[in-house]
XYZ file of N, CA and C in Angstrom:
321
model
N -169.018 -107.872 125.363
C -170.180 -107.019 125.589
C -171.425 -107.852 125.284
N -172.280 -108.037 126.267
C -173.452 -108.899 126.059
C -174.623 -108.080 125.496
N -175.674 -108.780 125.149
C -176.821 -108.162 124.472
C -177.525 -107.148 125.378
N -177.602 -107.466 126.671
C -178.290 -106.553 127.603
C -177.564 -105.218 127.704
N -176.243 -105.253 127.733
C -175.458 -104.014 127.803
C -175.604 -103.210 126.513
N -175.637 -103.919 125.365
C -175.829 -103.235 124.089
C -177.184 -102.519 124.059
N -178.227 -103.188 124.555
C -179.569 -102.592 124.579
C -179.580 -101.347 125.481
N -178.925 -101.448 126.638
C -178.880 -100.320 127.566
C -178.150 -99.125 126.936
N -177.011 -99.390 126.304
C -176.244 -98.327 125.665
C -177.033 -97.701 124.513
N -177.750 -98.545 123.753
C -178.544 -98.036 122.634
C -179.662 -97.119 123.155
N -180.297 -97.539 124.256
C -181.356 -96.706 124.848
C -180.784 -95.373 125.348
N -179.614 -95.421 125.983
C -178.976 -94.193 126.462
C -178.648 -93.261 125.290
N -178.161 -93.866 124.205
C -177.818 -93.063 123.030
C -179.062 -92.416 122.429
N -180.176 -93.188 122.347
C -181.435 -92.630 121.828
C -181.923 -91.483 122.713
N -181.833 -91.671 124.029
C -182.284 -90.624 124.960
C -181.416 -89.374 124.809
N -180.112 -89.582 124.665
C -179.208 -88.441 124.501
C -179.490 -87.710 123.188
N -179.762 -88.473 122.122
C -180.071 -87.858 120.829
C -181.384 -87.075 120.902
N -182.379 -87.645 121.583
C -183.664 -86.950 121.714
C -183.473 -85.647 122.497
N -182.691 -85.718 123.577
C -182.429 -84.512 124.384
C -181.695 -83.472 123.544
N -180.702 -83.912 122.766
C -179.952 -82.993 121.912
C -180.876 -82.340 120.882
N -181.809 -83.114 120.328
C -182.746 -82.560 119.344
C -183.641 -81.509 119.998
N -184.141 -81.796 121.218
C -184.967 -80.812 121.927
C -184.171 -79.539 122.213
N -182.930 -79.736 122.654
C -182.075 -78.573 122.944
C -181.824 -77.751 121.677
N -181.622 -78.440 120.556
C -181.382 -77.726 119.298
C -182.608 -76.904 118.906
N -183.816 -77.473 119.131
C -185.040 -76.738 118.812
C -185.156 -75.509 119.713
N -184.868 -75.677 121.011
C -184.925 -74.543 121.947
C -183.935 -73.457 121.534
N -182.728 -73.880 121.162
C -181.704 -72.916 120.753
C -182.149 -72.159 119.507
N -182.732 -72.875 118.551
C -183.195 -72.226 117.321
C -184.280 -71.198 117.620
N -185.204 -71.565 118.546
C -186.260 -70.610 118.902
C -185.662 -69.375 119.557
N -184.720 -69.584 120.473
C -184.103 -68.447 121.159
C -183.318 -67.575 120.183
N -182.619 -68.216 119.230
C -181.889 -67.433 118.229
C -182.855 -66.598 117.390
N -183.998 -67.183 117.058
C -185.009 -66.437 116.308
C -185.493 -65.232 117.089
N -185.748 -65.443 118.398
C -186.187 -64.320 119.237
C -185.106 -63.249 119.311
N -183.855 -63.691 119.406
C -182.750 -62.736 119.491
C -182.653 -61.909 118.206
N -182.796 -62.585 117.064
C -182.739 -61.862 115.790
C -183.887 -60.867 115.674
N -185.093 -61.283 116.132
C -186.224 -60.359 116.094
C -185.951 -59.146 116.975
N -185.403 -59.400 118.162
C -185.123 -58.296 119.084
C -184.080 -57.355 118.489
N -183.048 -57.929 117.869
C -182.016 -57.087 117.257
C -182.605 -56.261 116.118
N -183.472 -56.884 115.332
C -184.097 -56.186 114.209
C -184.955 -55.036 114.727
N -185.752 -55.324 115.765
C -186.597 -54.277 116.349
C -185.733 -53.153 116.901
N -184.653 -53.523 117.581
C -183.782 -52.515 118.185
C -183.151 -51.638 117.109
N -182.719 -52.252 116.008
C -182.096 -51.446 114.954
C -183.123 -50.498 114.333
N -184.369 -50.970 114.176
C -185.402 -50.087 113.629
C -185.663 -48.941 114.594
N -185.708 -49.266 115.889
C -185.969 -48.241 116.901
C -184.840 -47.223 116.916
N -183.589 -47.694 116.802
C -182.452 -46.773 116.789
C -182.515 -45.886 115.550
N -182.918 -46.456 114.407
C -183.059 -45.651 113.196
C -184.093 -44.551 113.409
N -185.215 -44.915 114.059
C -186.249 -43.917 114.316
C -185.710 -42.817 115.216
N -184.947 -43.213 116.234
C -184.401 -42.206 117.148
C -183.477 -41.254 116.393
N -182.721 -41.795 115.443
C -181.801 -40.934 114.703
C -182.562 -40.030 113.741
N -183.612 -40.576 113.133
C -184.382 -39.775 112.181
C -185.019 -38.596 112.901
N -185.610 -38.869 114.073
C -186.317 -37.815 114.789
C -185.398 -37.007 115.694
N -184.140 -37.375 115.755
C -183.206 -36.623 116.578
C -183.485 -36.768 118.052
N -184.001 -37.919 118.448
C -184.302 -38.119 119.865
C -183.146 -38.854 120.505
N -182.844 -38.486 121.701
C -181.789 -39.192 122.408
C -181.959 -38.959 123.878
N -181.323 -39.774 124.666
C -181.367 -39.572 126.105
C -180.502 -38.391 126.475
N -180.466 -38.069 127.755
C -179.564 -37.005 128.202
C -178.159 -37.444 127.836
N -177.366 -36.551 127.349
C -176.024 -36.922 126.940
C -175.924 -37.140 125.451
N -177.026 -36.979 124.732
C -176.963 -37.137 123.282
C -177.396 -35.854 122.576
N -177.119 -34.728 123.166
C -177.402 -33.480 122.490
C -178.534 -32.724 123.142
N -178.717 -31.485 122.762
C -179.740 -30.645 123.356
C -179.342 -30.236 124.762
N -180.228 -29.564 125.474
C -179.890 -29.151 126.830
C -179.885 -30.364 127.731
N -180.956 -31.149 127.668
C -180.982 -32.399 128.429
C -181.196 -33.542 127.459
N -180.514 -33.541 126.374
C -180.744 -34.574 125.373
C -181.754 -34.056 124.371
N -182.112 -34.860 123.412
C -183.084 -34.441 122.412
C -182.416 -34.316 121.069
N -181.921 -33.145 120.749
C -181.282 -32.932 119.446
C -179.914 -33.569 119.381
N -179.244 -33.385 118.268
C -177.931 -34.002 118.102
C -176.861 -32.967 117.801
N -177.144 -31.701 118.102
C -176.186 -30.662 117.737
C -174.910 -30.759 118.568
N -175.072 -30.641 119.878
C -173.894 -30.682 120.741
C -173.881 -32.001 121.471
N -172.776 -32.675 121.510
C -172.758 -33.950 122.232
C -172.874 -33.704 123.726
N -173.828 -34.372 124.347
C -173.904 -34.318 125.793
C -174.479 -33.049 126.352
N -175.512 -32.503 125.745
C -176.128 -31.309 126.306
C -175.411 -30.063 125.832
N -176.031 -28.924 126.067
C -175.469 -27.683 125.552
C -174.270 -27.279 126.386
N -173.131 -27.213 125.779
C -171.882 -26.731 126.380
C -171.600 -27.365 127.734
N -171.399 -28.644 127.754
C -171.113 -29.284 129.040
C -169.664 -29.014 129.392
N -169.469 -28.275 130.453
C -168.113 -27.973 130.893
C -167.747 -28.860 132.053
N -166.607 -28.631 132.608
C -166.168 -29.415 133.757
C -165.696 -30.783 133.352
N -165.473 -31.605 134.356
C -165.033 -32.959 134.028
C -165.933 -33.955 134.725
N -165.998 -35.149 134.146
C -166.880 -36.167 134.669
C -166.251 -36.823 135.885
N -167.055 -37.025 136.915
C -166.564 -37.710 138.110
C -166.736 -39.209 137.916
N -166.032 -40.015 138.700
C -166.176 -41.473 138.536
C -167.600 -41.963 138.747
N -168.388 -41.253 139.559
C -169.759 -41.691 139.811
C -170.700 -41.291 138.682
N -170.200 -40.587 137.698
C -171.030 -40.231 136.558
C -171.535 -38.804 136.601
N -171.264 -38.068 137.680
C -171.703 -36.679 137.778
C -170.733 -35.760 137.070
N -170.919 -34.484 137.278
C -170.014 -33.509 136.676
C -169.429 -32.631 137.766
N -168.176 -32.316 137.583
C -167.488 -31.441 138.528
C -167.347 -30.083 137.861
N -167.641 -29.029 138.622
C -167.594 -27.696 138.024
C -166.174 -27.359 137.610
N -166.091 -26.601 136.548
C -164.783 -26.219 136.033
C -164.460 -24.824 136.557
N -163.251 -24.640 137.056
C -162.893 -23.313 137.551
C -162.599 -22.439 136.331
N -163.325 -21.341 136.232
C -163.162 -20.475 135.075
C -162.388 -19.236 135.500
N -161.564 -18.712 134.621
C -160.861 -17.477 134.963
C -161.849 -16.320 135.063
N -161.603 -15.447 135.997
C -162.506 -14.295 136.177
C -162.353 -13.351 134.982
N -163.435 -12.741 134.547
C -163.323 -11.820 133.407
C -162.512 -10.589 133.808
N -161.676 -10.124 132.898
C -160.848 -8.939 133.186
C -161.692 -7.684 133.053
N -161.429 -6.743 133.920
C -162.169 -5.488 133.829
C -161.471 -4.615 132.795
N -162.257 -4.100 131.907
C -161.654 -3.242 130.887
C -161.334 -1.885 131.510
N -160.409 -1.162 130.911
C -159.997 0.136 131.441
C -161.008 1.229 131.091
N -161.882 0.931 130.153
C -162.893 1.925 129.784
C -163.903 2.064 130.907
N -164.308 3.306 131.243
C -165.338 3.441 132.274
C -166.674 2.971 131.728
N -167.413 2.304 132.559
C -168.714 1.828 132.108
C -169.700 2.973 132.157
N -170.785 2.832 131.415
C -171.745 3.928 131.304
C -172.453 4.185 132.631
N -172.610 3.165 133.476
C -173.361 3.360 134.709
C -172.462 3.780 135.886
N -171.147 3.799 135.679
C -170.254 4.143 136.790
C -170.199 5.670 136.954
N -170.206 6.140 138.193
C -170.095 7.593 138.383
C -168.709 8.072 137.970
N -168.636 9.239 137.348
C -167.348 9.758 136.896
C -166.624 10.423 138.060
N -165.336 10.214 138.101
C -164.533 10.842 139.150
C -164.038 12.192 138.644
N -164.114 13.168 139.503
C -163.715 14.514 139.063
C -162.234 14.769 139.318
N -161.619 14.084 140.266
C -160.236 14.403 140.564
C -159.266 13.386 140.023
């Protein structure tokens, strides 16, 4: 290995080290931004929980409170597209008692 090749390899190694150092600095900055974003997000989620705010599907009629999951009494089943399919409900049985507004039969 002659001196010229050693110099070339040394220069390549220095350039690679400099590039690696720049990349490490960029990565550190991005990690810092990510941590800040996560911290902000966790604070925001805490606020949402404190105030009971949520999107649709997190309680209330269209979201809001946290009493019932997914809106007030969501029946039916979820379709693959994310909608809801109506649930077939049994018809209410008619009681044998005559209702107050029904005309009485004489015979």
